[in-house]
Amino acid sequence: MTKNAARTTGSMQVKRGLAEMLKGGVIMDVVNSEQAKIAEDAGAVAVMALERVPADIRRDGGVARMSDPEMIMAIQACCTIPVMAKARIGHFVEAQILQSLGVDFIDESEVLTPADETHHIDKMAFDTPFVCGATNLGEALRRISEGAALIRSKGEAGTGNVVEAVRHLRNIFGDIRRITQADSAELFDWAKKLGAPLPLVQEIAETGSLQVPLFCAGGIATPADAALAMQLGAQSVFVGSGIFKSDDPSPRAKAIVEATTHFMDADILAKVSRNLGAPMTGIGMDQINERYAERGW
Amino acid sequence: MKIGILALQGAFAVHEEMLQGLGADTVQVRTPQDLGLVDALVMPGGESTTMSHLLTTSQLFDPIAERINSAMPVFGTCAGMILLAKSIASGRPDQRFYGAIDIDVERNAYGRQVESFETELNVEGLQSPFHAMFIRAPQVVRLGEDVEVLSTHEDKVVLARQGSVMVASFHPELTSDNRIHSLFLQEV
């Protein structure tokens, strides 16, 4: 956080402010300027610049790292919407580089190979806001206590299969609902069970909601998937491989944007879901060797 | 009297909470039918390019233009201000906007998110400073002579009004201070 007489930058409120602005929107993974233009044209609220979409990372194997700054800068130069980029879990130097590039949000992401098997990045030390993945409420609250301004349910990236995203959203919102029913003595046990700071658990008991916005990621491939995540309580969706691994990315991207806005309107969902060509093929959970969602501590 | 909040994308829920806190009857507007129910409209912050796109696909652009022409009160914050301006510097060529207030704006004029900031503003008609949040905010780069300036920051106009149209380049909905929303409701 930097302060002078006229302005305070990098405060928690300013970081969460951008997360608020992204609500009700679609954040799309893009690997080059051409895809970034397609995403912006389709009405994306932000793009995630990365060298390979998760489906390709999964296929290629090996170590996945932060993208080449040159590639991120090319995407920043070609679009006017916020640009996000990924750093490895615990790799605070990658995060320093991304902040120096001026990316609008840093995703400390399990899709990349973790750099630290115990510690996440101290996100309070940055002026750039962070988004982090979570599979359950305890994980979400640990990330918030480290300074994350936005949480996304992890799902299982690169699969085109929404089942894990649904599991994680139900985990998180289910526990929030249960905590609001708990009495004050039970909150101590909740904090212990979740491995989360007690004050954050108490705050949820009082307000009934997470301290920062909660978006959905990992496995969204169709407009109906996006609307499902929104009806389950997500406030926006990240779509990774689901757009640019489909047959015809542009109409699918537009349809997912409309579905995210009109997520409660089945007539509009039916209309936008027509004639989109084949979605990405997708894979079942029993066919994958490595679950990215298990990365993160 | 119903206040609509354009709910295509962005920070519409916090606007709605604030207006409800002031006792207003609110409706989230996503379709032309929703628009028919309201007497005034708030256009929230978010991504102006996304909203421009969704205004068209949701068949809301022209109906809103008609309502603004017939003097429906509107209040636009950040992206909402961009949508209400006469012209947009650094917008997209296909970006649509209403020209409802005689100002030109520049998108993301303060820079990227690391340049986003909070500050105190003196606002016309308010007794004490207003704590304001500027998020990838636009700037007013030309001001028409009929536009009333309600607040400035570092010589830039950040809150202005012309007739039934009020705009802010910052986010009064992100604080717990409802005085600027009260100013809008007084007009309504």
CSV table of C-alpha atoms in Angstrom, one decimal:
chain,number,residue,atom,x,y,z
A,1,MET,CA,0.0,0.0,0.0
A,2,THR,CA,1.4,3.4,-1.0
A,3,LYS,CA,0.1,6.6,0.5
A,4,ASN,CA,0.5,10.3,-0.4
A,5,ALA,CA,-1.7,13.3,0.3
A,6,ALA,CA,-3.9,12.9,-2.8
A,7,ARG,CA,-4.0,9.1,-3.3
A,8,THR,CA,-3.6,5.7,-1.5
A,9,THR,CA,-2.9,2.9,-4.0
A,10,GLY,CA,-2.7,-0.8,-3.4
A,11,SER,CA,-5.0,-0.9,-0.4
A,12,MET,CA,-7.2,-3.9,0.3
A,13,GLN,CA,-10.3,-1.9,-0.6
A,14,VAL,CA,-8.9,-0.8,-3.9
A,15,LYS,CA,-7.9,-4.4,-4.7
A,16,ARG,CA,-11.4,-5.8,-3.8
A,17,GLY,CA,-12.8,-2.9,-5.8
A,18,LEU,CA,-11.5,-4.3,-9.1
A,19,ALA,CA,-12.9,-7.8,-8.1
A,20,GLU,CA,-16.3,-6.1,-7.7
A,21,MET,CA,-16.1,-4.6,-11.1
A,22,LEU,CA,-15.5,-8.0,-12.7
A,23,LYS,CA,-18.7,-9.5,-11.3
A,24,GLY,CA,-21.3,-10.9,-13.6
A,25,GLY,CA,-18.6,-11.4,-16.3
A,26,VAL,CA,-16.5,-13.9,-18.1
A,27,ILE,CA,-12.7,-14.0,-17.8
A,28,MET,CA,-11.2,-15.9,-20.7
A,29,ASP,CA,-7.8,-17.6,-21.1
A,30,VAL,CA,-5.9,-16.4,-24.1
A,31,VAL,CA,-2.5,-17.4,-25.5
A,32,ASN,CA,-1.9,-14.7,-28.1
A,33,SER,CA,-3.2,-11.3,-29.3
A,34,GLU,CA,-5.5,-12.8,-31.8
A,35,GLN,CA,-7.4,-14.7,-29.1
A,36,ALA,CA,-7.3,-11.7,-26.8
A,37,LYS,CA,-9.1,-9.7,-29.6
A,38,ILE,CA,-11.7,-12.4,-30.0
A,39,ALA,CA,-12.3,-12.4,-26.2
A,40,GLU,CA,-12.7,-8.7,-26.0
A,41,ASP,CA,-15.0,-8.6,-29.1
A,42,ALA,CA,-17.1,-11.3,-27.4
A,43,GLY,CA,-17.6,-9.1,-24.3
A,44,ALA,CA,-15.1,-10.7,-21.9
A,45,VAL,CA,-14.5,-8.5,-18.7
A,46,ALA,CA,-10.9,-9.5,-18.6
A,47,VAL,CA,-8.4,-11.9,-20.2
A,48,MET,CA,-5.9,-14.3,-18.6
A,49,ALA,CA,-2.7,-14.2,-20.6
A,50,LEU,CA,-0.8,-17.5,-20.6
A,51,GLU,CA,1.4,-19.5,-22.9
A,52,ARG,CA,-0.7,-22.7,-23.0
A,53,VAL,CA,-4.3,-23.3,-21.9
A,54,PRO,CA,-4.7,-25.9,-19.2
A,55,ALA,CA,-5.7,-28.6,-21.6
A,56,ASP,CA,-2.4,-28.3,-23.3
A,57,ILE,CA,-0.4,-28.1,-20.1
A,58,ARG,CA,-2.1,-31.3,-19.1
A,59,ARG,CA,-1.3,-33.0,-22.5
A,60,ASP,CA,2.3,-31.8,-22.5
A,61,GLY,CA,3.3,-32.5,-18.9
A,62,GLY,CA,6.6,-31.1,-17.6
A,63,VAL,CA,6.9,-28.0,-15.5
A,64,ALA,CA,4.5,-25.2,-16.2
A,65,ARG,CA,5.8,-21.7,-15.3
A,66,MET,CA,4.9,-18.0,-15.6
A,67,SER,CA,4.5,-16.9,-19.2
A,68,ASP,CA,7.1,-15.0,-21.2
A,69,PRO,CA,6.7,-11.3,-20.3
A,70,GLU,CA,6.9,-10.4,-24.0
A,71,MET,CA,3.8,-12.5,-24.6
A,72,ILE,CA,1.9,-10.8,-21.7
A,73,MET,CA,3.0,-7.3,-22.9
A,74,ALA,CA,1.7,-8.1,-26.5
A,75,ILE,CA,-1.7,-8.9,-25.0
A,76,GLN,CA,-1.7,-5.8,-22.8
A,77,ALA,CA,-0.9,-3.8,-25.9
A,78,CYS,CA,-3.8,-5.2,-28.0
A,79,CYS,CA,-6.8,-5.0,-25.6
A,80,THR,CA,-8.4,-2.4,-23.3
A,81,ILE,CA,-9.9,-4.7,-20.7
A,82,PRO,CA,-8.0,-5.9,-17.6
A,83,VAL,CA,-5.2,-8.4,-18.2
A,84,MET,CA,-4.5,-11.1,-15.7
A,85,ALA,CA,-1.5,-13.5,-15.6
A,86,LYS,CA,-0.5,-16.6,-13.6
A,87,ALA,CA,2.3,-17.1,-11.1
A,88,ARG,CA,3.2,-20.5,-9.6
A,89,ILE,CA,2.0,-21.1,-6.0
A,90,GLY,CA,4.6,-19.7,-3.7
A,91,HIS,CA,6.7,-18.1,-6.5
A,92,PHE,CA,6.8,-14.6,-5.2
A,93,VAL,CA,9.5,-13.5,-7.7
A,94,GLU,CA,7.2,-14.4,-10.6
A,95,ALA,CA,4.6,-12.3,-8.9
A,96,GLN,CA,7.0,-9.4,-8.5
A,97,ILE,CA,7.7,-9.6,-12.3
A,98,LEU,CA,4.0,-9.7,-13.1
A,99,GLN,CA,3.4,-6.6,-10.9
A,100,SER,CA,6.3,-4.8,-12.6
A,101,LEU,CA,4.6,-5.6,-16.0
A,102,GLY,CA,1.4,-3.9,-14.7
A,103,VAL,CA,-0.9,-6.9,-14.9
A,104,ASP,CA,-4.2,-6.0,-13.3
A,105,PHE,CA,-4.7,-9.2,-11.3
A,106,ILE,CA,-2.2,-12.0,-10.5
A,107,ASP,CA,-3.5,-15.5,-10.4
A,108,GLU,CA,-1.5,-17.6,-7.9
A,109,SER,CA,-2.5,-20.7,-9.8
A,110,GLU,CA,-2.5,-24.5,-9.2
A,111,VAL,CA,-2.6,-24.9,-13.0
A,112,LEU,CA,1.2,-24.1,-13.0
A,113,THR,CA,3.6,-26.4,-11.2
A,114,PRO,CA,3.9,-25.2,-7.6
A,115,ALA,CA,7.2,-23.6,-6.5
A,116,ASP,CA,6.7,-24.1,-2.8
A,117,GLU,CA,5.0,-27.0,-1.1
A,118,THR,CA,4.3,-25.3,2.2
A,119,HIS,CA,3.9,-21.6,1.6
A,120,HIS,CA,1.7,-19.5,-0.6
A,121,ILE,CA,2.8,-15.9,-1.6
A,122,ASP,CA,2.4,-13.2,1.0
A,123,LYS,CA,-0.1,-11.2,-1.1
A,124,MET,CA,-0.2,-8.3,1.4
A,125,ALA,CA,3.2,-7.3,0.2
A,126,PHE,CA,1.9,-6.4,-3.3
A,127,ASP,CA,-0.1,-3.5,-4.7
A,128,THR,CA,-1.5,-5.7,-7.5
A,129,PRO,CA,-4.5,-7.7,-6.4
A,130,PHE,CA,-4.4,-11.5,-6.3
A,131,VAL,CA,-6.9,-14.2,-7.2
A,132,CYS,CA,-6.4,-17.7,-5.7
A,133,GLY,CA,-8.1,-21.0,-6.1
A,134,ALA,CA,-10.0,-22.9,-3.4
A,135,THR,CA,-11.7,-26.3,-3.2
A,136,ASN,CA,-13.3,-25.6,0.2
A,137,LEU,CA,-14.0,-22.8,2.7
A,138,GLY,CA,-10.9,-23.4,4.8
A,139,GLU,CA,-8.6,-23.0,1.7
A,140,ALA,CA,-10.5,-19.9,0.7
A,141,LEU,CA,-10.1,-18.3,4.1
A,142,ARG,CA,-6.4,-19.1,4.3
A,143,ARG,CA,-5.9,-17.4,0.9
A,144,ILE,CA,-8.0,-14.4,2.1
A,145,SER,CA,-5.9,-14.1,5.3
A,146,GLU,CA,-2.7,-14.1,3.1
A,147,GLY,CA,-4.3,-11.1,1.2
A,148,ALA,CA,-6.2,-12.6,-1.8
A,149,ALA,CA,-8.7,-10.0,-3.1
A,150,LEU,CA,-10.7,-12.6,-5.0
A,151,ILE,CA,-11.3,-16.4,-4.7
A,152,ARG,CA,-12.2,-18.8,-7.5
A,153,SER,CA,-13.4,-22.3,-7.0
A,154,LYS,CA,-10.7,-24.5,-8.5
A,155,GLY,CA,-12.7,-27.1,-10.4
A,156,GLU,CA,-10.4,-29.2,-12.5
A,157,ALA,CA,-8.7,-27.1,-15.2
A,158,GLY,CA,-8.3,-28.4,-18.7
A,159,THR,CA,-10.9,-31.1,-18.5
A,160,GLY,CA,-14.0,-29.5,-19.9
A,161,ASN,CA,-15.8,-31.3,-17.1
A,162,VAL,CA,-17.8,-29.1,-14.7
A,163,VAL,CA,-18.2,-31.8,-12.0
A,164,GLU,CA,-15.3,-30.6,-9.8
A,165,ALA,CA,-16.3,-26.9,-10.1
A,166,VAL,CA,-19.7,-27.9,-8.8
A,167,ARG,CA,-18.3,-29.9,-6.0
A,168,HIS,CA,-16.1,-27.0,-4.9
A,169,LEU,CA,-18.8,-24.4,-5.1
A,170,ARG,CA,-21.2,-26.7,-3.1
A,171,ASN,CA,-18.4,-27.2,-0.5
A,172,ILE,CA,-17.8,-23.5,0.0
A,173,PHE,CA,-21.4,-22.3,0.0
A,174,GLY,CA,-22.6,-25.3,2.0
A,175,ASP,CA,-20.1,-24.5,4.8
A,176,ILE,CA,-21.0,-20.8,4.7
A,177,ARG,CA,-24.7,-21.7,5.2
A,178,ARG,CA,-23.8,-24.1,8.0
A,179,ILE,CA,-21.7,-21.6,9.8
A,180,THR,CA,-24.5,-19.0,9.7
A,181,GLN,CA,-26.5,-21.6,11.7
A,182,ALA,CA,-23.7,-22.3,14.3
A,183,ASP,CA,-23.7,-20.8,17.8
A,184,SER,CA,-20.7,-18.7,19.0
A,185,ALA,CA,-19.1,-21.7,20.8
A,186,GLU,CA,-19.3,-23.9,17.7
A,187,LEU,CA,-17.4,-21.3,15.7
A,188,PHE,CA,-14.1,-22.2,17.5
A,189,ASP,CA,-14.5,-25.7,16.3
A,190,TRP,CA,-15.3,-24.6,12.8
A,191,ALA,CA,-12.1,-22.5,12.7
A,192,LYS,CA,-10.1,-25.5,13.9
A,193,LYS,CA,-11.8,-27.9,11.4
A,194,LEU,CA,-11.3,-25.5,8.5
A,195,GLY,CA,-7.8,-24.6,9.5
A,196,ALA,CA,-8.9,-21.0,9.1
A,197,PRO,CA,-8.4,-17.8,11.2
A,198,LEU,CA,-11.2,-17.5,13.8
A,199,PRO,CA,-12.0,-13.8,13.1
A,200,LEU,CA,-12.7,-14.6,9.5
A,201,VAL,CA,-15.0,-17.5,10.5
A,202,GLN,CA,-16.8,-15.2,13.0
A,203,GLU,CA,-17.2,-12.6,10.3
A,204,ILE,CA,-18.9,-15.2,8.0
A,205,ALA,CA,-21.2,-16.2,10.8
A,206,GLU,CA,-22.3,-12.6,11.0
A,207,THR,CA,-22.5,-11.6,7.4
A,208,GLY,CA,-23.4,-14.9,5.7
A,209,SER,CA,-20.9,-14.3,2.9
A,210,LEU,CA,-17.3,-14.6,2.0
A,211,GLN,CA,-15.1,-11.5,2.6
A,212,VAL,CA,-14.2,-11.2,-1.1
A,213,PRO,CA,-16.0,-12.1,-4.3
A,214,LEU,CA,-16.1,-15.8,-5.3
A,215,PHE,CA,-15.9,-16.7,-8.9
A,216,CYS,CA,-15.9,-20.2,-10.6
A,217,ALA,CA,-13.1,-21.8,-12.6
A,218,GLY,CA,-12.1,-25.1,-13.9
A,219,GLY,CA,-14.1,-27.1,-16.4
A,220,ILE,CA,-16.6,-24.7,-17.9
A,221,ALA,CA,-17.3,-25.5,-21.5
A,222,THR,CA,-20.8,-24.4,-22.4
A,223,PRO,CA,-23.2,-21.5,-21.7
A,224,ALA,CA,-25.2,-23.9,-19.5
A,225,ASP,CA,-22.1,-24.7,-17.4
A,226,ALA,CA,-21.6,-21.0,-16.9
A,227,ALA,CA,-25.2,-20.5,-15.8
A,228,LEU,CA,-25.0,-23.5,-13.5
A,229,ALA,CA,-22.0,-22.0,-11.7
A,230,MET,CA,-23.8,-18.7,-11.4
A,231,GLN,CA,-27.0,-20.3,-10.1
A,232,LEU,CA,-24.9,-22.2,-7.5
A,233,GLY,CA,-23.7,-18.8,-6.3
A,234,ALA,CA,-20.6,-17.9,-8.2
A,235,GLN,CA,-20.4,-14.2,-9.1
A,236,SER,CA,-18.4,-14.6,-12.4
A,237,VAL,CA,-16.8,-17.4,-14.4
A,238,PHE,CA,-13.3,-18.1,-15.6
A,239,VAL,CA,-13.3,-20.0,-18.9
A,240,GLY,CA,-9.9,-21.6,-19.8
A,241,SER,CA,-9.7,-24.3,-22.4
A,242,GLY,CA,-13.4,-24.3,-22.9
A,243,ILE,CA,-13.5,-21.5,-25.5
A,244,PHE,CA,-10.3,-21.9,-27.6
A,245,LYS,CA,-10.4,-25.7,-27.5
A,246,SER,CA,-13.9,-25.7,-29.0
A,247,ASP,CA,-14.7,-25.9,-32.7
A,248,ASP,CA,-15.7,-22.3,-33.1
A,249,PRO,CA,-14.4,-20.0,-30.3
A,250,SER,CA,-16.0,-16.7,-31.2
A,251,PRO,CA,-19.7,-17.6,-31.1
A,252,ARG,CA,-19.1,-19.8,-28.0
A,253,ALA,CA,-17.4,-17.0,-26.2
A,254,LYS,CA,-20.3,-14.6,-27.0
A,255,ALA,CA,-22.8,-17.2,-25.9
A,256,ILE,CA,-21.0,-17.8,-22.6
A,257,VAL,CA,-21.0,-14.0,-21.9
A,258,GLU,CA,-24.7,-13.8,-22.5
A,259,ALA,CA,-25.4,-16.9,-20.4
A,260,THR,CA,-23.4,-15.4,-17.5
A,261,THR,CA,-25.6,-12.3,-17.5
A,262,HIS,CA,-28.9,-14.0,-18.1
A,263,PHE,CA,-28.1,-17.0,-15.9
A,264,MET,CA,-31.6,-17.2,-14.5
A,265,ASP,CA,-33.5,-16.9,-17.8
A,266,ALA,CA,-33.9,-20.4,-19.4
A,267,ASP,CA,-35.4,-18.9,-22.6
A,268,ILE,CA,-32.3,-16.8,-23.2
A,269,LEU,CA,-30.1,-19.7,-22.3
A,270,ALA,CA,-31.9,-21.9,-24.8
A,271,LYS,CA,-31.5,-19.3,-27.5
A,272,VAL,CA,-27.8,-18.7,-26.9
A,273,SER,CA,-26.9,-22.4,-26.6
A,274,ARG,CA,-28.0,-23.2,-30.2
A,275,ASN,CA,-25.6,-23.9,-33.1
A,276,LEU,CA,-22.3,-23.4,-31.3
A,277,GLY,CA,-20.5,-26.3,-32.9
A,278,ALA,CA,-18.8,-29.0,-30.9
A,279,PRO,CA,-17.5,-28.0,-27.4
A,280,MET,CA,-14.1,-29.2,-26.3
A,281,THR,CA,-14.2,-33.0,-26.0
A,282,GLY,CA,-13.4,-33.1,-22.3
A,283,ILE,CA,-12.2,-35.9,-20.1
A,284,GLY,CA,-13.6,-37.8,-17.1
A,285,MET,CA,-12.1,-37.5,-13.7
A,286,ASP,CA,-11.1,-41.2,-13.7
A,287,GLN,CA,-9.0,-40.6,-16.9
A,288,ILE,CA,-6.7,-38.0,-15.5
A,289,ASN,CA,-3.3,-38.7,-13.8
A,290,GLU,CA,-2.9,-35.6,-11.9
A,291,ARG,CA,-5.5,-33.4,-10.1
A,292,TYR,CA,-4.4,-29.8,-10.2
A,293,ALA,CA,-7.0,-29.0,-7.5
A,294,GLU,CA,-4.9,-30.9,-5.0
A,295,ARG,CA,-2.1,-28.4,-5.3
A,296,GLY,CA,-2.3,-25.7,-2.7
A,297,TRP,CA,-2.1,-25.9,1.1
B,1,MET,CA,-41.3,5.1,-7.6
B,2,LYS,CA,-38.9,2.3,-8.6
B,3,ILE,CA,-35.1,2.7,-9.2
B,4,GLY,CA,-33.6,0.3,-11.7
B,5,ILE,CA,-30.0,-0.8,-11.6
B,6,LEU,CA,-28.6,-2.0,-14.9
B,7,ALA,CA,-27.6,-5.5,-14.0
B,8,LEU,CA,-25.9,-6.8,-17.2
B,9,GLN,CA,-22.4,-6.9,-15.6
B,10,GLY,CA,-20.4,-5.2,-12.8
B,11,ALA,CA,-21.0,-3.8,-9.4
B,12,PHE,CA,-24.8,-3.6,-9.6
B,13,ALA,CA,-25.5,-5.6,-6.4
B,14,VAL,CA,-23.7,-3.0,-4.1
B,15,HIS,CA,-25.6,-0.1,-5.7
B,16,GLU,CA,-28.8,-2.0,-5.1
B,17,GLU,CA,-27.9,-2.6,-1.4
B,18,MET,CA,-27.1,1.1,-1.0
B,19,LEU,CA,-30.3,2.3,-2.6
B,20,GLN,CA,-32.4,-0.2,-0.6
B,21,GLY,CA,-30.6,1.1,2.6
B,22,LEU,CA,-32.0,4.6,1.7
B,23,GLY,CA,-35.5,3.1,1.5
B,24,ALA,CA,-35.7,3.0,-2.3
B,25,ASP,CA,-37.7,0.3,-4.1
B,26,THR,CA,-35.3,-1.3,-6.6
B,27,VAL,CA,-35.3,-3.6,-9.7
B,28,GLN,CA,-32.4,-5.2,-11.4
B,29,VAL,CA,-32.7,-4.4,-15.2
B,30,ARG,CA,-31.6,-7.1,-17.7
B,31,THR,CA,-34.4,-7.0,-20.2
B,32,PRO,CA,-36.6,-4.4,-21.9
B,33,GLN,CA,-39.5,-5.7,-19.7
B,34,ASP,CA,-37.5,-4.9,-16.6
B,35,LEU,CA,-36.8,-1.4,-17.9
B,36,GLY,CA,-40.5,-0.8,-18.3
B,37,LEU,CA,-40.9,-1.1,-14.5
B,38,VAL,CA,-38.5,1.6,-13.5
B,39,ASP,CA,-38.7,5.4,-13.1
B,40,ALA,CA,-34.9,6.0,-12.9
B,41,LEU,CA,-31.8,4.0,-13.7
B,42,VAL,CA,-28.3,3.5,-12.2
B,43,MET,CA,-25.6,2.4,-14.5
B,44,PRO,CA,-22.9,0.7,-12.4
B,45,GLY,CA,-19.2,0.3,-12.7
B,46,GLY,CA,-17.8,-2.7,-14.5
B,47,GLU,CA,-16.3,-3.1,-18.0
B,48,SER,CA,-17.9,-0.5,-20.4
B,49,THR,CA,-17.0,-2.6,-23.4
B,50,THR,CA,-18.8,-5.7,-22.0
B,51,MET,CA,-21.8,-3.6,-21.0
B,52,SER,CA,-22.0,-2.0,-24.5
B,53,HIS,CA,-22.0,-5.4,-26.0
B,54,LEU,CA,-24.6,-6.8,-23.6
B,55,LEU,CA,-26.8,-3.7,-24.1
B,56,THR,CA,-27.1,-4.6,-27.7
B,57,THR,CA,-27.5,-8.4,-27.4
B,58,SER,CA,-30.1,-7.8,-24.6
B,59,GLN,CA,-32.1,-5.4,-26.8
B,60,LEU,CA,-31.8,-2.7,-24.2
B,61,PHE,CA,-29.7,-0.1,-25.9
B,62,ASP,CA,-32.4,1.7,-27.9
B,63,PRO,CA,-35.1,1.5,-25.2
B,64,ILE,CA,-32.7,3.1,-22.7
B,65,ALA,CA,-31.8,5.8,-25.2
B,66,GLU,CA,-35.5,6.6,-25.6
B,67,ARG,CA,-36.1,6.8,-21.9
B,68,ILE,CA,-33.0,9.1,-21.4
B,69,ASN,CA,-34.4,11.3,-24.2
B,70,SER,CA,-37.7,11.6,-22.3
B,71,ALA,CA,-35.8,12.8,-19.1
B,72,MET,CA,-35.6,9.6,-17.1
B,73,PRO,CA,-33.1,10.3,-14.3
B,74,VAL,CA,-29.9,8.3,-14.7
B,75,PHE,CA,-26.8,8.0,-12.5
B,76,GLY,CA,-23.6,6.5,-14.1
B,77,THR,CA,-20.6,5.5,-12.1
B,78,CYS,CA,-17.2,4.7,-13.8
B,79,ALA,CA,-18.3,2.5,-16.7
B,80,GLY,CA,-21.7,4.0,-16.3
B,81,MET,CA,-20.2,7.5,-16.8
B,82,ILE,CA,-18.5,6.2,-20.0
B,83,LEU,CA,-21.8,4.9,-21.3
B,84,LEU,CA,-23.5,8.3,-20.7
B,85,ALA,CA,-20.7,10.5,-22.2
B,86,LYS,CA,-20.8,12.3,-25.6
B,87,SER,CA,-17.5,10.8,-26.8
B,88,ILE,CA,-15.0,8.3,-25.6
B,89,ALA,CA,-11.2,8.5,-26.1
B,90,SER,CA,-9.4,5.2,-26.1
B,91,GLY,CA,-12.7,3.2,-26.4
B,92,ARG,CA,-13.3,0.5,-28.9
B,93,PRO,CA,-14.4,1.6,-32.3
B,94,ASP,CA,-17.6,-0.4,-32.0
B,95,GLN,CA,-18.3,0.7,-28.4
B,96,ARG,CA,-21.8,2.3,-28.1
B,97,PHE,CA,-22.8,5.1,-25.7
B,98,TYR,CA,-25.6,7.5,-25.1
B,99,GLY,CA,-24.3,11.0,-25.3
B,100,ALA,CA,-26.6,12.0,-22.5
B,101,ILE,CA,-24.3,14.4,-20.8
B,102,ASP,CA,-22.0,17.0,-22.5
B,103,ILE,CA,-18.6,15.5,-21.5
B,104,ASP,CA,-15.9,13.6,-23.3
B,105,VAL,CA,-14.2,10.9,-21.3
B,106,GLU,CA,-11.0,8.9,-21.6
B,107,ARG,CA,-11.2,5.3,-20.5
B,108,ASN,CA,-8.6,3.9,-18.0
B,109,ALA,CA,-7.1,7.4,-17.9
B,110,TYR,CA,-5.3,6.8,-14.6
B,111,GLY,CA,-3.5,3.7,-15.9
B,112,ARG,CA,-3.7,0.0,-14.9
B,113,GLN,CA,-5.0,-1.4,-11.6
B,114,VAL,CA,-1.7,-0.7,-9.7
B,115,GLU,CA,-2.6,3.0,-10.3
B,116,SER,CA,-6.1,2.6,-8.8
B,117,PHE,CA,-6.5,4.6,-5.6
B,118,GLU,CA,-8.7,5.9,-2.8
B,119,THR,CA,-8.9,9.5,-1.7
B,120,GLU,CA,-11.0,12.2,0.0
B,121,LEU,CA,-13.2,14.4,-2.1
B,122,ASN,CA,-15.0,17.7,-1.3
B,123,VAL,CA,-18.4,17.4,-2.8
B,124,GLU,CA,-20.8,20.3,-3.5
B,125,GLY,CA,-23.6,20.2,-1.0
B,126,LEU,CA,-21.9,17.7,1.4
B,127,GLN,CA,-20.7,19.0,4.8
B,128,SER,CA,-17.7,16.7,5.1
B,129,PRO,CA,-15.3,15.0,2.7
B,130,PHE,CA,-16.4,11.9,0.8
B,131,HIS,CA,-14.1,8.9,0.8
B,132,ALA,CA,-13.9,7.8,-2.9
B,133,MET,CA,-12.5,4.7,-4.7
B,134,PHE,CA,-11.1,5.1,-8.2
B,135,ILE,CA,-10.7,1.8,-10.0
B,136,ARG,CA,-9.1,1.9,-13.5
B,137,ALA,CA,-11.1,5.0,-13.6
B,138,PRO,CA,-12.0,7.2,-16.6
B,139,GLN,CA,-11.3,11.0,-16.7
B,140,VAL,CA,-13.4,13.8,-18.0
B,141,VAL,CA,-11.3,15.4,-20.8
B,142,ARG,CA,-13.9,17.9,-22.1
B,143,LEU,CA,-16.6,19.6,-20.1
B,144,GLY,CA,-19.6,21.2,-21.8
B,145,GLU,CA,-20.7,24.6,-20.4
B,146,ASP,CA,-24.1,23.4,-19.3
B,147,VAL,CA,-22.6,20.8,-17.1
B,148,GLU,CA,-22.6,21.4,-13.3
B,149,VAL,CA,-19.4,20.4,-11.6
B,150,LEU,CA,-20.1,18.8,-8.1
B,151,SER,CA,-16.5,17.6,-7.3
B,152,THR,CA,-13.0,17.7,-8.7
B,153,HIS,CA,-9.8,15.8,-7.8
B,154,GLU,CA,-6.4,17.0,-8.9
B,155,ASP,CA,-8.1,19.5,-11.3
B,156,LYS,CA,-10.2,16.7,-13.0
B,157,VAL,CA,-14.0,16.7,-12.8
B,158,VAL,CA,-15.0,13.5,-11.0
B,159,LEU,CA,-18.7,14.2,-10.2
B,160,ALA,CA,-21.0,16.2,-12.5
B,161,ARG,CA,-24.6,16.7,-13.4
B,162,GLN,CA,-26.6,18.0,-16.4
B,163,GLY,CA,-30.4,18.0,-16.1
B,164,SER,CA,-31.5,14.6,-15.0
B,165,VAL,CA,-28.1,12.9,-15.7
B,166,MET,CA,-25.5,12.5,-13.0
B,167,VAL,CA,-22.1,10.9,-13.5
B,168,ALA,CA,-19.1,9.9,-11.2
B,169,SER,CA,-15.7,8.6,-12.3
B,170,PHE,CA,-15.3,7.0,-8.9
B,171,HIS,CA,-17.4,4.4,-7.0
B,172,PRO,CA,-19.6,5.7,-4.2
B,173,GLU,CA,-21.2,2.2,-4.0
B,174,LEU,CA,-17.9,0.7,-2.7
B,175,THR,CA,-18.0,2.6,0.6
B,176,SER,CA,-20.6,2.6,3.3
B,177,ASP,CA,-21.3,6.3,2.7
B,178,ASN,CA,-24.6,6.8,1.0
B,179,ARG,CA,-24.6,10.6,0.6
B,180,ILE,CA,-24.0,10.7,-3.1
B,181,HIS,CA,-26.8,8.1,-3.7
B,182,SER,CA,-29.0,10.4,-1.6
B,183,LEU,CA,-28.1,13.3,-3.9
B,184,PHE,CA,-29.3,11.2,-6.9
B,185,LEU,CA,-32.5,10.2,-5.1
B,186,GLN,CA,-33.3,13.8,-4.4
B,187,GLU,CA,-33.3,14.5,-8.1
B,188,VAL,CA,-35.6,11.6,-8.7
